[in-house]
């Protein structure tokens, strides 16, 4: 296997999530050789992180042509994901693309086709559904697949944030033209759905949804604002909101490979206007023998529920939350691992898959997985409009 530090990365995008990728890669020993964005922001991020190749004026083609970059990380706004993915794949670069993979399934199918065309010797492609690599997610996945919880009955949960609570809160994701027609459910709800799908080992095949826009009109600055940053409230203009603030989604899942989670029903509440909730991706999986519950804001603990025995709190690194995730956790019990660590574990899995010549198990989300999530988004929009179940 090629040592990971011999693989070299290039990053497109300098907003909130771009430096998260950079930090995780540097922790793995991966060299980040290129950064691409506006000239000013690319220079600023490049200087901060010691990145030698600066590609200003969004000149991604020049970065793709660099012989010093093997893997491209796409952390740009949603509307340009597909064209940037296709160009990188055409240049023979491996790709890790932020979610969602694209704006429509017509677009994302092009990526699926391009990856398939590359075949076994073609570039590796991953979508950045990093929640799969929280140790708790992997632990619950192992428990479900083994039958520890019995036959799975249903899943319930939520993903709540409050960073877009006020009418003056603004980010490009609020605009359908920039982020897609589905915002809260598309941006954070798909993280919830992908994590639950991964744990169950099954994909959602039909949905019933209701979405709402509370702020019909918002106020925005004349320029752009990075995710989670505050705008200058003295220089704001009104604009009509064409994406949702919150929603409720019912899902029916298909068959699981192991047989313990066939035809599971799930329900999720999604909101970016839930005051007091910063980043709470939470769900419970309920089976005939027991249940597991987890929240991203308390990532190192799983609540194990039983009917006829005492409930337990499983802590990462201790018995019951140790052996199944040994390859995806680096620190001893009590030394918390969270958001930045799951990014590191995700990129380690992708880069090891590249280094091994695709011989490791691809636990990460593929182009086909990313395409399916966009299918779900389109079905959710259709369901909310028609007020009926829609097949995916």
XYZ file of C-alpha atoms in Angstrom:
392
model
C 0.000 0.000 0.000
C 1.265 3.465 -0.911
C 1.943 5.526 2.256
C -0.756 8.148 2.722
C 1.776 10.953 2.985
C 2.792 10.294 -0.623
C -0.705 11.266 -1.811
C -1.210 14.986 -2.420
C -4.402 17.016 -2.198
C -5.866 20.134 -3.779
C -8.837 22.004 -2.280
C -11.503 23.963 -4.168
C -13.295 26.374 -1.837
C -12.179 28.581 1.033
C -15.354 28.940 3.123
C -16.246 27.207 6.380
C -15.743 23.607 5.262
C -12.609 23.982 3.101
C -10.228 24.527 6.045
C -11.943 21.631 7.876
C -10.755 19.359 5.052
C -7.276 20.909 5.171
C -6.878 20.408 8.914
C -8.038 16.777 8.764
C -5.683 15.989 5.881
C -2.714 17.541 7.646
C -3.474 15.434 10.726
C -3.228 12.363 8.486
C 0.116 13.469 7.088
C -1.354 14.138 3.642
C 0.335 17.004 1.811
C -2.080 19.747 0.730
C -0.371 21.247 -2.312
C -3.110 23.401 -3.840
C -5.920 25.784 -2.885
C -8.399 27.253 -5.384
C -10.883 30.094 -4.895
C -11.130 33.829 -5.357
C -7.653 35.345 -5.598
C -7.919 37.106 -2.235
C -9.384 34.200 -0.258
C -7.156 31.561 -1.869
C -4.064 33.603 -0.974
C -5.291 34.118 2.585
C -6.058 30.425 3.199
C -2.902 29.308 1.390
C -0.703 31.571 3.499
C -2.424 30.495 6.717
C -1.957 26.767 6.058
C 1.344 26.870 4.178
C -0.129 25.663 0.873
C 2.412 26.270 -1.913
C 0.204 26.332 -5.019
C -2.363 29.156 -5.059
C -4.989 29.136 -7.814
C -6.861 32.441 -7.744
C -9.733 33.602 -9.904
C -11.342 30.158 -9.358
C -8.917 28.624 -11.876
C -9.645 24.993 -11.051
C -8.466 23.758 -14.466
C -4.964 25.005 -13.705
C -5.039 23.171 -10.376
C -6.274 19.968 -12.027
C -3.346 20.187 -14.450
C -0.804 20.280 -11.623
C 1.335 17.115 -11.445
C 1.604 17.716 -7.699
C -2.076 16.971 -6.922
C -3.575 13.472 -6.819
C -6.876 14.058 -4.973
C -9.266 16.984 -5.413
C -11.513 18.050 -2.527
C -14.527 20.013 -3.778
C -15.870 22.301 -1.024
C -17.483 24.943 -3.247
C -21.195 25.928 -3.439
C -23.592 23.198 -4.546
C -24.385 24.623 -7.977
C -20.847 24.015 -9.277
C -20.208 20.579 -7.763
C -21.061 18.521 -10.827
C -19.040 20.484 -13.381
C -16.047 20.519 -11.038
C -16.372 16.775 -10.406
C -16.606 15.917 -14.091
C -13.565 18.038 -14.968
C -11.486 16.473 -12.197
C -12.454 12.931 -13.181
C -11.628 13.695 -16.826
C -8.137 14.743 -15.690
C -7.720 11.442 -13.840
C -7.936 12.966 -10.358
C -9.495 11.182 -7.392
C -12.357 13.247 -5.926
C -13.961 13.900 -2.550
C -17.012 16.116 -3.117
C -19.015 17.921 -0.479
C -22.683 17.030 -0.279
C -25.067 17.304 -1.953
C -23.405 15.839 -5.022
C -25.403 18.194 -7.268
C -28.560 20.208 -7.733
C -30.614 17.660 -9.735
C -30.518 13.953 -10.502
C -30.064 14.779 -14.180
C -26.743 16.360 -13.189
C -25.650 13.766 -10.652
C -26.317 10.904 -13.057
C -23.504 12.355 -15.182
C -21.097 11.879 -12.283
C -22.288 8.319 -11.672
C -21.758 7.546 -15.361
C -18.286 9.123 -15.381
C -17.176 7.121 -12.335
C -18.609 3.916 -13.806
C -16.818 4.597 -17.093
C -13.500 4.772 -15.232
C -13.987 1.199 -14.047
C -11.726 -0.602 -11.598
C -8.668 1.354 -12.663
C -10.378 4.732 -12.705
C -10.283 7.432 -10.022
C -11.829 6.880 -6.599
C -14.864 9.065 -5.918
C -16.431 9.853 -2.527
C -19.199 12.149 -1.297
C -18.497 13.841 2.030
C -21.190 12.236 4.205
C -18.732 12.182 7.076
C -21.197 11.166 9.806
C -20.617 7.554 8.748
C -17.221 7.807 10.427
C -18.241 8.793 13.926
C -17.235 5.742 15.986
C -20.788 5.618 17.420
C -22.320 5.337 13.949
C -19.978 2.485 13.071
C -20.674 0.804 16.419
C -24.449 0.982 15.965
C -24.066 -0.319 12.417
C -22.202 -3.390 13.720
C -24.830 -3.977 16.425
C -27.696 -3.825 13.918
C -25.946 -6.122 11.426
C -25.191 -8.696 14.162
C -28.780 -8.750 15.359
C -27.917 -7.387 18.823
C -31.094 -5.280 18.744
C -33.243 -7.973 17.149
C -35.513 -7.116 14.259
C -35.519 -3.338 13.769
C -39.003 -1.857 14.172
C -38.510 1.841 13.471
C -36.161 4.836 13.655
C -36.969 8.265 15.071
C -34.878 11.397 15.259
C -34.029 14.914 14.211
C -31.364 17.268 12.926
C -31.794 20.685 14.543
C -29.763 23.884 14.123
C -30.511 27.533 14.862
C -27.970 29.423 12.742
C -30.708 30.638 10.335
C -33.275 31.468 13.026
C -33.385 35.242 12.469
C -34.588 36.959 9.316
C -31.202 38.695 9.164
C -29.277 35.410 9.128
C -27.955 34.839 5.632
C -25.884 32.362 3.632
C -25.853 31.340 -0.042
C -27.600 28.103 0.944
C -30.828 30.066 1.494
C -30.999 30.757 -2.256
C -32.408 27.943 -4.388
C -30.285 29.158 -7.315
C -27.110 28.558 -5.279
C -27.831 25.571 -3.044
C -30.838 23.851 -4.600
C -34.599 23.929 -4.097
C -34.380 21.971 -0.822
C -32.327 23.731 1.834
C -32.766 22.501 5.427
C -33.627 18.944 4.416
C -31.121 18.991 1.555
C -28.272 20.486 3.574
C -28.543 18.745 6.956
C -31.468 16.350 6.549
C -29.538 14.277 4.021
C -26.776 13.840 6.610
C -29.408 12.303 8.915
C -30.823 10.074 6.181
C -27.395 8.898 5.027
C -26.272 8.109 8.578
C -29.433 6.117 9.302
C -29.218 4.329 5.942
C -25.600 3.407 6.700
C -26.465 2.056 10.152
C -29.427 0.040 8.844
C -27.613 -1.210 5.755
C -30.659 -0.256 3.645
C -31.763 2.633 1.448
C -34.988 4.644 1.702
C -37.265 3.830 -1.235
C -40.313 6.006 -0.504
C -41.040 9.232 1.376
C -43.870 11.341 2.764
C -42.846 14.891 3.601
C -44.081 18.296 4.665
C -41.775 21.332 4.477
C -42.355 24.945 5.537
C -40.740 28.358 5.067
C -41.250 30.451 8.200
C -39.352 33.524 6.982
C -41.061 34.256 3.676
C -38.840 37.328 3.362
C -35.343 37.707 4.775
C -32.702 40.431 4.851
C -29.280 39.890 3.323
C -26.051 41.847 2.891
C -24.995 43.030 -0.539
C -21.996 40.684 -0.506
C -21.603 37.045 0.476
C -21.291 35.639 4.003
C -19.427 32.491 5.061
C -21.444 29.755 6.746
C -22.185 30.511 10.412
C -20.722 34.034 10.075
C -22.670 37.169 11.012
C -23.635 39.747 8.397
C -23.335 43.509 8.846
C -26.900 44.288 9.922
C -26.570 47.959 8.996
C -26.272 47.171 5.275
C -29.126 44.776 4.489
C -31.607 44.387 1.640
C -34.886 42.420 1.535
C -35.235 39.299 -0.608
C -37.883 36.623 -1.095
C -37.016 33.195 0.363
C -37.488 30.230 -1.974
C -36.193 27.415 0.280
C -37.609 25.804 3.413
C -36.654 26.516 7.041
C -37.870 23.206 8.483
C -39.669 20.004 7.588
C -40.929 16.593 8.659
C -40.038 13.485 6.677
C -41.374 9.929 6.878
C -39.289 7.252 5.169
C -39.722 3.608 4.253
C -36.558 1.600 3.757
C -35.977 -1.386 1.515
C -34.201 -4.635 2.314
C -30.972 -4.772 4.278
C -28.224 -7.196 3.342
C -28.197 -8.815 6.786
C -31.962 -9.235 7.153
C -32.405 -7.484 10.515
C -33.600 -4.148 9.085
C -35.913 -4.976 6.192
C -38.762 -2.545 5.476
C -38.007 -0.233 8.403
C -40.115 2.902 8.928
C -38.399 6.126 10.025
C -39.371 9.676 10.809
C -37.147 12.744 10.997
C -37.725 16.364 12.000
C -35.333 18.787 10.326
C -34.910 22.466 11.221
C -32.426 25.297 10.817
C -34.602 27.601 12.956
C -34.635 25.573 16.210
C -33.503 28.037 18.884
C -30.814 26.676 21.177
C -29.844 23.711 18.988
C -26.453 24.208 17.381
C -25.830 20.938 15.546
C -27.961 18.142 16.966
C -28.118 15.157 14.618
C -29.893 12.618 16.821
C -31.703 9.340 16.290
C -32.885 6.232 18.062
C -33.044 2.794 16.452
C -35.646 0.570 18.081
C -35.615 -3.198 17.748
C -37.349 -6.224 19.267
C -34.418 -6.881 21.647
C -33.310 -3.352 22.440
C -32.567 0.128 21.197
C -29.660 2.515 20.680
C -29.808 6.315 20.844
C -27.135 8.847 19.882
C -26.650 12.589 19.422
C -23.810 14.225 17.476
C -23.470 16.851 20.227
C -22.553 14.021 22.654
C -20.622 11.937 20.130
C -18.758 9.630 22.499
C -21.794 8.018 24.134
C -24.516 5.619 23.013
C -27.585 4.931 25.163
C -28.434 1.238 25.011
C -32.038 0.532 25.997
C -33.597 -2.743 27.174
C -37.062 -3.617 28.399
C -36.195 -6.311 30.934
C -32.678 -5.227 31.876
C -31.157 -1.962 33.088
C -30.361 0.587 30.403
C -26.695 1.322 29.773
C -24.556 4.231 28.631
C -21.830 2.912 26.361
C -18.714 5.090 26.238
C -16.290 5.092 23.338
C -13.169 3.094 24.070
C -14.812 0.831 26.670
C -16.331 -2.674 26.342
C -19.356 -2.689 24.075
C -18.104 0.386 22.233
C -14.560 -0.628 21.433
C -13.789 -3.748 19.424
C -16.122 -2.998 16.504
C -14.622 0.460 15.942
C -10.969 -0.143 16.803
C -9.794 0.989 13.363
C -11.818 4.213 13.503
C -10.839 5.733 16.812
C -7.400 6.989 17.863
C -7.677 8.208 21.453
C -8.229 6.475 24.826
C -11.546 6.528 26.720
C -12.465 9.966 28.034
C -10.455 11.792 25.360
C -13.315 13.102 23.281
C -13.465 12.545 19.530
C -15.959 14.564 17.511
C -16.652 16.526 14.322
C -13.051 17.096 13.227
C -12.127 13.493 14.017
C -14.876 11.993 11.857
C -13.568 14.073 8.952
C -10.096 12.685 9.581
C -11.404 9.105 9.701
C -13.415 9.614 6.518
C -10.427 10.908 4.569
C -8.237 8.163 5.994
C -10.710 5.575 4.666
C -10.825 7.209 1.220
C -7.066 7.690 0.952
C -6.401 4.124 2.131
C -8.791 2.922 -0.574
C -6.787 4.899 -3.130
C -3.441 3.737 -1.749
C -4.508 0.083 -1.730
C -5.611 0.119 -5.357
C -9.279 -0.085 -4.277
C -8.725 -3.235 -2.205
C -10.132 -1.895 1.089
C -13.858 -1.913 1.875
C -15.433 1.348 0.599
C -17.404 2.369 3.681
C -17.568 5.959 2.425
C -20.474 7.311 0.381
C -19.990 6.743 -3.356
C -21.216 8.706 -6.360
C -24.195 6.334 -6.509
C -24.972 7.103 -2.849
C -24.774 10.833 -3.517
C -27.048 10.423 -6.539
C -29.576 8.539 -4.398
C -29.619 11.333 -1.802
C -30.493 13.851 -4.533
C -33.230 11.466 -5.704
C -34.571 11.556 -2.161
C -34.536 15.359 -2.156
C -36.543 15.481 -5.366
C -39.023 12.952 -3.981
C -39.368 14.960 -0.750
C -40.157 18.124 -2.703
C -42.705 16.243 -4.801
C -44.284 14.648 -1.735
C -44.641 17.929 0.136
C -46.313 19.512 -2.878
C -48.627 16.565 -3.632
C -49.217 15.656 0.041
C -48.757 11.930 -0.636
C -46.199 9.121 -0.491
C -43.675 9.239 -3.343
C -41.428 6.374 -4.429
C -37.737 7.078 -4.869
